[in-house]
Short mmCIF file of C-alpha atoms and ligand atoms in Angstrom, two decimals:
data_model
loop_
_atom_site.label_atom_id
_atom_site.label_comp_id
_atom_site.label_asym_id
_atom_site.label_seq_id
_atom_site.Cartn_x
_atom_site.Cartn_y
_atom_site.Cartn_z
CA UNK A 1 0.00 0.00 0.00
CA UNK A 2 1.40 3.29 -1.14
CA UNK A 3 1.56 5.55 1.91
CA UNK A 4 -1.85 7.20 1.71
CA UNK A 5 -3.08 10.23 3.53
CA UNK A 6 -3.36 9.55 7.67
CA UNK A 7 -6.81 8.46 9.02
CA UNK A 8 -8.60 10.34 11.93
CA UNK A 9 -6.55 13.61 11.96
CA UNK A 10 -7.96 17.14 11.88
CA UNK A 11 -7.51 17.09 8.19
CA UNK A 12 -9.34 13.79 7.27
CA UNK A 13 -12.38 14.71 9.91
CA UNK A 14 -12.63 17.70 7.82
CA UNK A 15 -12.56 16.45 4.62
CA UNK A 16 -12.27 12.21 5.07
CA UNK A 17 -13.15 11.71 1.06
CA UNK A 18 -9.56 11.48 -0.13
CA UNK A 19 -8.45 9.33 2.04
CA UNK A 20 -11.42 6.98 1.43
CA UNK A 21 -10.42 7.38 -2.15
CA UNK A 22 -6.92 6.18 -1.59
CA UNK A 23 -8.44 3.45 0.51
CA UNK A 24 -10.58 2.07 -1.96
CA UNK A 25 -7.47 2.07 -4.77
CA UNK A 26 -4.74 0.29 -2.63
CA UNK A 27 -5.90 -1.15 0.38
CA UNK A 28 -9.96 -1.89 0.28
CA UNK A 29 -10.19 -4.32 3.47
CA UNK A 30 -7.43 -2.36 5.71
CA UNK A 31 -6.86 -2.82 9.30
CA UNK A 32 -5.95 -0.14 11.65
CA UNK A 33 -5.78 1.47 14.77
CA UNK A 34 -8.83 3.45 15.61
CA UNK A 35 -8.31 6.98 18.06
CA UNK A 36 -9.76 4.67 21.03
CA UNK A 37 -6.63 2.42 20.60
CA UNK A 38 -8.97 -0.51 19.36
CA UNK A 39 -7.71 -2.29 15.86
CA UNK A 40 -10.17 -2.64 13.16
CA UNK A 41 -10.93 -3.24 9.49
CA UNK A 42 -11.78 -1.03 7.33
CA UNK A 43 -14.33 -1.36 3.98
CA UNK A 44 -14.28 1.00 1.88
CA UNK A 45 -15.94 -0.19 -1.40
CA UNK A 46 -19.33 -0.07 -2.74
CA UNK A 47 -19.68 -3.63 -3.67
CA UNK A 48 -18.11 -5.25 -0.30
CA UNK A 49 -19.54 -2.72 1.79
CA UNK A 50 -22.65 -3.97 0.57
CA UNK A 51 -21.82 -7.95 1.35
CA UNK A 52 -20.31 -7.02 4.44
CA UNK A 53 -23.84 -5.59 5.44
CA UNK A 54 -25.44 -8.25 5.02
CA UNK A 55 -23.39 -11.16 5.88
CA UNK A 56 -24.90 -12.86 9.05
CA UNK A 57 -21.31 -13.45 9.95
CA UNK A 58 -20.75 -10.39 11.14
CA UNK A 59 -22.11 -10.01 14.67
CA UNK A 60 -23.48 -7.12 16.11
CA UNK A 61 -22.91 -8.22 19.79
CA UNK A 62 -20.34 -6.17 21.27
CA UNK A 63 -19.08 -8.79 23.39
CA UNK A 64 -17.42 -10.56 20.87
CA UNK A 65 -14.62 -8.34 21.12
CA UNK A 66 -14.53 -9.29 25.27
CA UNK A 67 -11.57 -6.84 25.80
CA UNK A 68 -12.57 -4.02 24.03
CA UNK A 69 -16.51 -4.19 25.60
CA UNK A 70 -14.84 -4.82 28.57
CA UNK A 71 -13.36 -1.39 28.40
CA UNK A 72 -16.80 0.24 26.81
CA UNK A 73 -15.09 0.87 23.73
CA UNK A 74 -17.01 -0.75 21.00
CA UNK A 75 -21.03 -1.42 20.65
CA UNK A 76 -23.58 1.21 20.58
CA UNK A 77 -23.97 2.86 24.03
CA UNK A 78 -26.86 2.18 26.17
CA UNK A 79 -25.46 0.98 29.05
CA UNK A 80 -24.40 -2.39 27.70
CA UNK A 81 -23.96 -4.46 31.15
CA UNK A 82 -27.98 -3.52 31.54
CA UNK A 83 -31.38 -4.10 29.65
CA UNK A 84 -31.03 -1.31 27.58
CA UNK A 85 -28.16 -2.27 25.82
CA UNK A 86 -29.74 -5.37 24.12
CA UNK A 87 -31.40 -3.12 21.53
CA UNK A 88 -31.39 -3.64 17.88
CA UNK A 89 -28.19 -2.49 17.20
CA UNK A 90 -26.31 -4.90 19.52
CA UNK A 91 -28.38 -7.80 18.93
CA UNK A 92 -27.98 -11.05 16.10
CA UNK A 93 -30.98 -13.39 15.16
CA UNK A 94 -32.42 -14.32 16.82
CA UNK A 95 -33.49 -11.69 19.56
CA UNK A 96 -32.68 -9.25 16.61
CA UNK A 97 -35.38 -10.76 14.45
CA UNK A 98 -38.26 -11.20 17.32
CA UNK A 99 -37.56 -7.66 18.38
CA UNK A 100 -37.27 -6.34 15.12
CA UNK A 101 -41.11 -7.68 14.17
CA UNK A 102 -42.38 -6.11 16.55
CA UNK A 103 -41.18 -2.17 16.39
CA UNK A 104 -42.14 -2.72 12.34
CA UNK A 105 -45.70 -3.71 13.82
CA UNK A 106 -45.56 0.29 15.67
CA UNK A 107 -43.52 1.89 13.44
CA UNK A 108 -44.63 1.67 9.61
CA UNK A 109 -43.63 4.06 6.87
CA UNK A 110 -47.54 5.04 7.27
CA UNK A 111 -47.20 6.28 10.54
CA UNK A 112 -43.87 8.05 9.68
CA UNK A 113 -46.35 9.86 6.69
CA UNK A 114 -49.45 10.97 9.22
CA UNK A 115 -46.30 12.53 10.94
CA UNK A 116 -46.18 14.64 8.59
CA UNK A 117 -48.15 17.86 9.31
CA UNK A 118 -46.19 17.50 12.82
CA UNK A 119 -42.82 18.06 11.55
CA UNK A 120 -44.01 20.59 9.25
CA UNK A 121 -45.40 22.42 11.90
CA UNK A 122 -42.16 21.85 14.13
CA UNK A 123 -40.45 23.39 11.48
CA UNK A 124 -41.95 26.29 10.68
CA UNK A 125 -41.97 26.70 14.64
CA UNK A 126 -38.51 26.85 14.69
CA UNK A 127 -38.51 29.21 12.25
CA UNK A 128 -40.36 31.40 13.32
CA UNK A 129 -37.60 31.82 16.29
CA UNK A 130 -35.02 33.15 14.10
CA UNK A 131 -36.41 34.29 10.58
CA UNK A 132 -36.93 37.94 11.54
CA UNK A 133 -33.10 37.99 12.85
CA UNK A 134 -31.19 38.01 9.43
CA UNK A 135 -28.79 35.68 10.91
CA UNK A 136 -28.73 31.87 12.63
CA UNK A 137 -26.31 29.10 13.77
CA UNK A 138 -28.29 25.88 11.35
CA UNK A 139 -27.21 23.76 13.21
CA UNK A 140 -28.31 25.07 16.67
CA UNK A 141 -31.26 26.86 16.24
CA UNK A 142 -32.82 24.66 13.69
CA UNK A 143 -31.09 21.06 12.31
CA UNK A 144 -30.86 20.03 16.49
CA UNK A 145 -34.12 20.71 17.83
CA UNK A 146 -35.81 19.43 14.85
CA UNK A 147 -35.54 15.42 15.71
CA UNK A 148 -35.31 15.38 19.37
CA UNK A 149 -38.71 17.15 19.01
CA UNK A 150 -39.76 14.71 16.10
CA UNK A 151 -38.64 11.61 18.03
CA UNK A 152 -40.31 12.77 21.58
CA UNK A 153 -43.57 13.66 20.05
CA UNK A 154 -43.30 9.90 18.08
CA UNK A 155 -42.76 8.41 21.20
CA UNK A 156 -45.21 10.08 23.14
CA UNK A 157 -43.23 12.42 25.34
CA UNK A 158 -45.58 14.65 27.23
CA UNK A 159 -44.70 18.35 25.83
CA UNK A 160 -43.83 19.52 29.19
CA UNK A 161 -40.81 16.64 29.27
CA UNK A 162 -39.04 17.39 25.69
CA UNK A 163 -37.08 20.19 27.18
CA UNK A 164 -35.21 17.54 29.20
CA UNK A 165 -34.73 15.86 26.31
CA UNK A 166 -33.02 18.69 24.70
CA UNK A 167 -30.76 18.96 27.63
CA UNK A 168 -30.11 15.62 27.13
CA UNK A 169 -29.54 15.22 23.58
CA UNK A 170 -26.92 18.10 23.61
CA UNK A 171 -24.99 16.39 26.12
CA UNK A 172 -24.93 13.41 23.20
CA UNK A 173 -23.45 15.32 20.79
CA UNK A 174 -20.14 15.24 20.98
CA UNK A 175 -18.50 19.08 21.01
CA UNK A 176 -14.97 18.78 19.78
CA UNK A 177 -13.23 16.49 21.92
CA UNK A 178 -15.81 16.72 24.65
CA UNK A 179 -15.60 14.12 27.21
CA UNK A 180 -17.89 11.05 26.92
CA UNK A 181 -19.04 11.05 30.54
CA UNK A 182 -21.77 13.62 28.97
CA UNK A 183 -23.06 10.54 27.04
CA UNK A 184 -22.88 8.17 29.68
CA UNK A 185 -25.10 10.59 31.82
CA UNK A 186 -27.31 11.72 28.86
CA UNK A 187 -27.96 8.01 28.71
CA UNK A 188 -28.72 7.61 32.19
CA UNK A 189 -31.20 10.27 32.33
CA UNK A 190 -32.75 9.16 29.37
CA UNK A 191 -32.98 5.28 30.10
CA UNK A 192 -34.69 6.15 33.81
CA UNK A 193 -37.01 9.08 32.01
CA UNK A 194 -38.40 6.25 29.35
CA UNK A 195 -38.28 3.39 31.52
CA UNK A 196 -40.48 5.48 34.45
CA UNK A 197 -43.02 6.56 31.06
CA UNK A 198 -43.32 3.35 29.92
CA UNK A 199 -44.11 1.94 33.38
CA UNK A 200 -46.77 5.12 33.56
CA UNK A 201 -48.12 4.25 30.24
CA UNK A 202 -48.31 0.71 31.21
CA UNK A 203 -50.66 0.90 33.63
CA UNK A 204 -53.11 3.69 31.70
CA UNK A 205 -53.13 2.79 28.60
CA UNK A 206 -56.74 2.86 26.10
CA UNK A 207 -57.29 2.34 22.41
CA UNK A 208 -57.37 6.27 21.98
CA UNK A 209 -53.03 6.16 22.78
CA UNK A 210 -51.76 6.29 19.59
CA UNK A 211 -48.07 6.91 20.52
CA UNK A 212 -45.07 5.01 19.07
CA UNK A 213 -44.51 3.57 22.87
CA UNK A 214 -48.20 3.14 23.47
CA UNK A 215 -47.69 0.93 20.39
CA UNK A 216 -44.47 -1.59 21.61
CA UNK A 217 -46.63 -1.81 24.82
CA UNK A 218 -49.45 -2.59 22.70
CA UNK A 219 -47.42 -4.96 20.45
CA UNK A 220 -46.20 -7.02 23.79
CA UNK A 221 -49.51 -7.67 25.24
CA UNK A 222 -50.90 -9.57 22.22
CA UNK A 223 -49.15 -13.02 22.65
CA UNK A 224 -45.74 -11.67 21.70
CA UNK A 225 -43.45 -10.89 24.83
CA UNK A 226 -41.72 -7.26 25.01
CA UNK A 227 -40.72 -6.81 28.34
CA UNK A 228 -40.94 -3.17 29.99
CA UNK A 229 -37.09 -3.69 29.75
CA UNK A 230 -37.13 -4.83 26.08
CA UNK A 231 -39.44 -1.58 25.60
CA UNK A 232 -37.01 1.11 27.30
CA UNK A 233 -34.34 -0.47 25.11
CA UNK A 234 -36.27 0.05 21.91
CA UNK A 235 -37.48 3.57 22.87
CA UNK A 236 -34.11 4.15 24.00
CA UNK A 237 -32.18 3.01 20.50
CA UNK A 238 -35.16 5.18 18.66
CA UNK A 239 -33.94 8.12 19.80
CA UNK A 240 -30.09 7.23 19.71
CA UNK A 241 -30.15 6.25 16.52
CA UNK A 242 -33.23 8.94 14.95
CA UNK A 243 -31.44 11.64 16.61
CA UNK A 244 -27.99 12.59 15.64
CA UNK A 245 -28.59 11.08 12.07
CA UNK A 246 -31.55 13.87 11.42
CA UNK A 247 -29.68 16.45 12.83
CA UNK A 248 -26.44 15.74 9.82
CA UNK A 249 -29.05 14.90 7.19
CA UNK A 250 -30.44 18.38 7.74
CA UNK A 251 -26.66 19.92 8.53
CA UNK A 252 -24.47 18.19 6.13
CA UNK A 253 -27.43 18.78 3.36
CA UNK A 254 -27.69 22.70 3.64
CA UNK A 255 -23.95 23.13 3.47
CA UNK A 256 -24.31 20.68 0.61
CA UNK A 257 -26.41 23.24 -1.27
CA UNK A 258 -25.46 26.51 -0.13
CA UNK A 259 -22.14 25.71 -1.71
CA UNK A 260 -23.78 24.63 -4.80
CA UNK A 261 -25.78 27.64 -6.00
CA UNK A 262 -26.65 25.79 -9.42
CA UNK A 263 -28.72 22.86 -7.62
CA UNK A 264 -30.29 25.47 -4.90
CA UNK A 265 -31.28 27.48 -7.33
CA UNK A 266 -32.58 24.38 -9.69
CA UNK A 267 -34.43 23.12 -6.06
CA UNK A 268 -36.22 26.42 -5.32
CA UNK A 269 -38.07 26.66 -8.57
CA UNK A 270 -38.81 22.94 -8.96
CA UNK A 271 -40.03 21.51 -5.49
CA UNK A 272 -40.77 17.83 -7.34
CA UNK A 273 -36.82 17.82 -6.90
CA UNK A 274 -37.14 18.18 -3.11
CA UNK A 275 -36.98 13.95 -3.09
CA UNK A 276 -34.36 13.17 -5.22
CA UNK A 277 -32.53 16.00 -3.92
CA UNK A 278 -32.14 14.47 -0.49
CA UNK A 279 -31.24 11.25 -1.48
CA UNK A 280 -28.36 12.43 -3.51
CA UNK A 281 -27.07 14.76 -0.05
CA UNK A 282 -27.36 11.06 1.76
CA UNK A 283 -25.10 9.60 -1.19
CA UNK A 284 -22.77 12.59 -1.23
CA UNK A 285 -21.92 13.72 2.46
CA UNK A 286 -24.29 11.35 4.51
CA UNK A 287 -24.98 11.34 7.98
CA UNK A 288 -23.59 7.96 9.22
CA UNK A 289 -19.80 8.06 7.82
CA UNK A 290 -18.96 4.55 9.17
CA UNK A 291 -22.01 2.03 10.28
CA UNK A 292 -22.00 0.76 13.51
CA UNK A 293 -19.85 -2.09 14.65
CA UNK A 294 -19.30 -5.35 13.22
CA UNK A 295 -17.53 -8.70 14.77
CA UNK A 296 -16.30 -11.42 12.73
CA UNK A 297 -17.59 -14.91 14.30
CA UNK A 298 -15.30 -16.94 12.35
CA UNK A 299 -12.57 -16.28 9.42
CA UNK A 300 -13.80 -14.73 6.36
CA UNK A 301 -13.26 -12.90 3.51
CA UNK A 302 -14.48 -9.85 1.97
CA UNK A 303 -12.81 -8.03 -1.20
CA UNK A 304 -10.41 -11.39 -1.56
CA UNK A 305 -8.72 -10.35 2.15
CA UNK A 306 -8.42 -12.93 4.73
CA UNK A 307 -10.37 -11.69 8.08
CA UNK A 308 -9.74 -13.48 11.29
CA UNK A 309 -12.08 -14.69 13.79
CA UNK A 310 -12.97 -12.72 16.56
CA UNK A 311 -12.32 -8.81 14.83
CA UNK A 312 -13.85 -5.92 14.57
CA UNK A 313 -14.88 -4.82 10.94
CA UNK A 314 -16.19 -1.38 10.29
CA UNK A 315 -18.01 -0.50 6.84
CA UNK A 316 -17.09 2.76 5.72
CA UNK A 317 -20.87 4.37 4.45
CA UNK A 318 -19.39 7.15 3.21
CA UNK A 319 -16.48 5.63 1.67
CA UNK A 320 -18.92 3.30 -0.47
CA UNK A 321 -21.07 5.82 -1.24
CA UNK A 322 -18.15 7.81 -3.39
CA UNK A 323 -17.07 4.21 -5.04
CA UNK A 324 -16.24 5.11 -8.89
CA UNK A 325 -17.28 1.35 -9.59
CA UNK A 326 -20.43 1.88 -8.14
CA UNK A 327 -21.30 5.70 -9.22
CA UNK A 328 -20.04 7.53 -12.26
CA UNK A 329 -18.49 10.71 -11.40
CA UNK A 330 -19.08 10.28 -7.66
CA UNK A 331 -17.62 13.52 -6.40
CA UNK A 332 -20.21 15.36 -8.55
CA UNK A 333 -23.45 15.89 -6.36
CA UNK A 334 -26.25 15.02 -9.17
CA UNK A 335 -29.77 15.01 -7.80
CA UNK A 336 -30.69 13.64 -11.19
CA UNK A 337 -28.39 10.59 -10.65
CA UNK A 338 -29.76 7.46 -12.16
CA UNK A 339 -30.31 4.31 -9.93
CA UNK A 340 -29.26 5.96 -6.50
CA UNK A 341 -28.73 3.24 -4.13
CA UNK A 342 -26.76 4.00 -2.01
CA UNK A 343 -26.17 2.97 1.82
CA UNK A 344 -26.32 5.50 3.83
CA UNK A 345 -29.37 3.99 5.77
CA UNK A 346 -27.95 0.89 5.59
CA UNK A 347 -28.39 -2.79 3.83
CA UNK A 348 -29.71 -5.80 5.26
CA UNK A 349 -31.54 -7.02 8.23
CA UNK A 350 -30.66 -3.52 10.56
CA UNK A 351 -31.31 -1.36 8.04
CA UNK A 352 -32.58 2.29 8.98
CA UNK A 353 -36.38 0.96 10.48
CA UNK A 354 -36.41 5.06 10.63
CA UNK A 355 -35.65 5.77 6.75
CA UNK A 356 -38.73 6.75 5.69
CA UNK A 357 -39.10 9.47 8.95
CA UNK A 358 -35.56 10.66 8.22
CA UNK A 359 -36.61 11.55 4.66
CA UNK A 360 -39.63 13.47 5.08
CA UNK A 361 -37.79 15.24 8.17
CA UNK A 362 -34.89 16.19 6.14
CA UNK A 363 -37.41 17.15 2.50
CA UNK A 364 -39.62 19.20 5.12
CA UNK A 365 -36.58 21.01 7.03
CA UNK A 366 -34.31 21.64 3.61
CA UNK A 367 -37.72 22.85 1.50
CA UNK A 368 -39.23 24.89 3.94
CA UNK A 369 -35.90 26.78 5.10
CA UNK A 370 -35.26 27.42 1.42
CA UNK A 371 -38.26 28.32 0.54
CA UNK A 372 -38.69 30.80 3.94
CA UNK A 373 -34.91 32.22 3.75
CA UNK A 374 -34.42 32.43 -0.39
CA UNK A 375 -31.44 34.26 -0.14
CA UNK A 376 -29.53 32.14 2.93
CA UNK A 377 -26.15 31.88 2.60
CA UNK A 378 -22.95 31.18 4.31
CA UNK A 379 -21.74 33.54 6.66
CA UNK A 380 -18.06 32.68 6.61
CA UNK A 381 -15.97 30.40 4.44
CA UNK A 382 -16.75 27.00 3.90
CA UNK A 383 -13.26 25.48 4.63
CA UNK A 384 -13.75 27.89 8.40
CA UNK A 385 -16.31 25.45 9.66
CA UNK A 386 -15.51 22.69 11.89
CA UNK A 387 -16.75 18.91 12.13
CA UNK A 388 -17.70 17.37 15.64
CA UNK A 389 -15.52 14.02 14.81
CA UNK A 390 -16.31 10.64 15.94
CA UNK A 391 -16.37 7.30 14.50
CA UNK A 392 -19.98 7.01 13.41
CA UNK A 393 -21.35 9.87 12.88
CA UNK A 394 -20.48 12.83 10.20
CA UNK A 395 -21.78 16.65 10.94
CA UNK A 396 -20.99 20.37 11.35
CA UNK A 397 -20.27 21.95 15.26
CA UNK A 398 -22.13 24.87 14.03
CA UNK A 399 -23.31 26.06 10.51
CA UNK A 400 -23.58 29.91 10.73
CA UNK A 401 -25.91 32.01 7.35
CA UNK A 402 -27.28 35.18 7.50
CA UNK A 403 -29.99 36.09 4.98
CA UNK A 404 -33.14 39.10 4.14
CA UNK A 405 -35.05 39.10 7.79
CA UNK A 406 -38.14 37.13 6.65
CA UNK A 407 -40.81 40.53 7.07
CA UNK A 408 -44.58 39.38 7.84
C1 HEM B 501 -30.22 1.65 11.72
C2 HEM B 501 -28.82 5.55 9.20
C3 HEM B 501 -32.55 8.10 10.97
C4 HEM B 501 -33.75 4.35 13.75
C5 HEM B 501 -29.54 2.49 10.87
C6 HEM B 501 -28.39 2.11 10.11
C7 HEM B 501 -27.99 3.21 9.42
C8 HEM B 501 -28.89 4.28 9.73
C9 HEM B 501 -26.79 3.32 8.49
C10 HEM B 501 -27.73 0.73 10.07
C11 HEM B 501 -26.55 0.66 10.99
C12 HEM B 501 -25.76 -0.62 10.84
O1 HEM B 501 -26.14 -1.52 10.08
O2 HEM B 501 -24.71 -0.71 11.49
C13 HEM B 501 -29.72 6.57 9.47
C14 HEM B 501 -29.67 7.87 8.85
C15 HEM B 501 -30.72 8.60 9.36
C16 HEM B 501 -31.41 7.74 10.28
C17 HEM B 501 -28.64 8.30 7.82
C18 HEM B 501 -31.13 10.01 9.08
C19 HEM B 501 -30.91 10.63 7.95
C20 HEM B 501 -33.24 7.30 11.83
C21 HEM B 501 -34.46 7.65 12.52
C22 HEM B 501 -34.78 6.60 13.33
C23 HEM B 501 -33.77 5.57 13.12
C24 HEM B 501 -35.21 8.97 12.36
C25 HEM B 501 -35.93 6.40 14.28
C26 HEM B 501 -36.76 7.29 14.70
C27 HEM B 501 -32.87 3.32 13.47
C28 HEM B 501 -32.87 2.04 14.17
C29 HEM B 501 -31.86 1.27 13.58
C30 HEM B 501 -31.26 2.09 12.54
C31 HEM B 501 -33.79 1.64 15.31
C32 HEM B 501 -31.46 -0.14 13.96
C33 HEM B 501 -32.16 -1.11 13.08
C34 HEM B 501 -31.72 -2.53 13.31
O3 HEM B 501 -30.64 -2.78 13.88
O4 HEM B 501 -32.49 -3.45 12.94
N1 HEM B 501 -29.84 3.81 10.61
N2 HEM B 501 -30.77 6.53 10.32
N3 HEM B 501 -32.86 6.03 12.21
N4 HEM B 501 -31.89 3.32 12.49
FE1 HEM B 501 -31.42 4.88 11.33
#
């Protein structure tokens, strides 16, 4: 392997697709040391990323990597020694599967649609807050609130709760190199908030509840057996996993467009390209950068490299979704791009169950704030703004426009 640009530093967090590219050319299936000191491999194509998805080899479970669960450093939080760290995305068939059925039961891509005069409203809410100003922080004042009041109302959080849940949720994201105790705690809060609600909810619940949690509840009481446990977990994983995600979508999309004039200009007079729109900003600079962990069970291979049993493998969204062998031109954001698939919700049996919220979320939040704020635009140079970092996740600290105060 030809010495390639280095992984992780300020540089690649900023702007990771040249590495990926060098990654793909030389060294597809590469192993390395990740920040946290843990070694893993990376996959950077298209068409392995793909069979690495879905290849029930791969284990979810966090403790098959003993040492490195031991020390918390791999598996999706939720306080994996308890209940509400045997959510989806730390489960295998066949809890996985059982557990799976029944959130699809609660949460259908109908649902997600009747949601949608809610998040239109949401939005325009949040608009309303800073519209008249001539200048915002995106990111802040408008991409953050946006799913943590999406996912509560979902859920069923009583109005007068979400502002803990903001709270909360900010002490998720990560700020720079902010500590992960914040996460831990945010975590804490949350788990004993949903667990107490779904207790509450438990014990009152009629026909006429027509929440998401009201539903799992629901769900476990005809035959099928979703402990109040099981239910935190899920509720829990919801909101880990619906969060964050929504808030890049929306984040990583307007910077997408504000620095291409020609495709926000082609998007404000033609809303029919709202849709395709945001599925090429998930292709180009998606949300999820790297999915969540992987464990080889046995030896494998993927991309003709030999994999060892027993080792973390991390598929590299982002990197796949810029493949040259997959898309033509890939560095090109083309809303018109034929045959889109790309996989950054996913592939396989833990693909995004939240897809088709994330969608109209980020289509409501991108058409309505261009449509509002016409003339938005950056308020300092593109290559000024900084990236949280992280393994997972890809989005902005802050995103700072001004633009024409909105007037009546
Ligand atoms: C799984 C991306 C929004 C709930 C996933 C996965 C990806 C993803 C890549 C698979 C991870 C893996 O295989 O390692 C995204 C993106 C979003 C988004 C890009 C926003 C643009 C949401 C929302 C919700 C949600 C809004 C719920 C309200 C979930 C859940 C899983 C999941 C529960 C686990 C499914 C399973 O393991 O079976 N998501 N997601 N996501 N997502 Fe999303």
């Amino acid at each position: 392997v030809p010495a390639g640009p280095e992984l992780f530093t300020r540089e690649f967090i900023a702007d990771p697709y040249p590495a990926y590219a060098h990654l793909r050319k030389h060294a597809p299936v590469h192993r390395t040391t990740l920040p946290s000191g843990v070694e893993a491999w990376l996959v950077t194509r298209y068409a392995d990323a793909r069979q690495a998805l879905a290849d029930q080899r791969l284990s979810k479970d966090p403790r098959r990597s003993e040492a490195a669960w031991k020390q918390g450093k791999v598996g999706v939080p939720g306080e994996q020694r308890s209940g509400v760290g045997a959510h989806l995305l730390n489960l295998d068939p066949p809890d996985h599967t059982r557990l799976r059925r029944l959130v699809s039961k609660a949460f259908t891509p109908r649902r997600a649609e009747e949601f949608r005069p809610r998040v239109q409203a949401l939005t325009d809410r949040l608009l309303d807050d800073f519209a008249r100003t001539g200048e915002a922080d995106l990111i802040h004042d408008f991409a953050f609130p946006l799913p943590i009041y999406a996912i509560c109302d979902l859920l069923g959080v009583p109005e007068e709760d979400q502002a803990d849940f903001r709270t909360w949720a900010g002490m998720m994201i990560r700020h720079g190199s902010g500590p992960r105790g914040g996460v831990a705690r945010a975590v804490r809060h949350m788990r004993t908030y949903l667990a107490e609600l779904i207790h509450r909810k438990r014990a009152t619940l009629t026909d006429a509840d027509d929440d998401l949690i009201s539903g799992l509840i629901r769900a476990s009481d005809h035959g099928e057996h979703l402990t109040e446990d099981e239910a935190a977990a899920m509720a829990f994983i919801l909101l880990f996993a619906g969060f964050e995600t929504t808030v890049n979508l929306i984040g990583n999309g307007l910077l997408t467009l504000l620095t291409h004039d020609r495709e926000r200009l082609a998007l404000r007079a033609d809303p029919e390209l709202l849709a395709p729109t945001v599925e090429e900003l998930l292709r180009y600079d998606g949300p999820v950068e790297v999915a969540t962990w992987r464990f080889s069970t046995t030896e494998l291979e993927i991309g003709g490299t030999r994999i060892p049993a027993g080792e973390p493998v991390l598929v590299v969204l982002a990197a796949a979704d810029r493949d040259p062998r997959r898309f033509p031109a890939p560095d090109l954001l083309d809303p018109a791009r034929a045959d889109n698939q790309h996989l950054a919700f996913g592939h396989g049996i833990h693909y995004c169950i939240g897809a088709p919220l994330a969608r109209l979320e980020g289509q409501i939040a991108i058409g309505t704030l261009l449509r509002r704020l016409p003339d938005v635009r950056l308020a300092l140079p593109a290559d000024e703004l900084r990236w949280r970092g992280g393994l997972i996740m890809r989005g902005l600290q802050r995103l700072p426009v001004t633009f024409a105060p909105e007037t009546d």
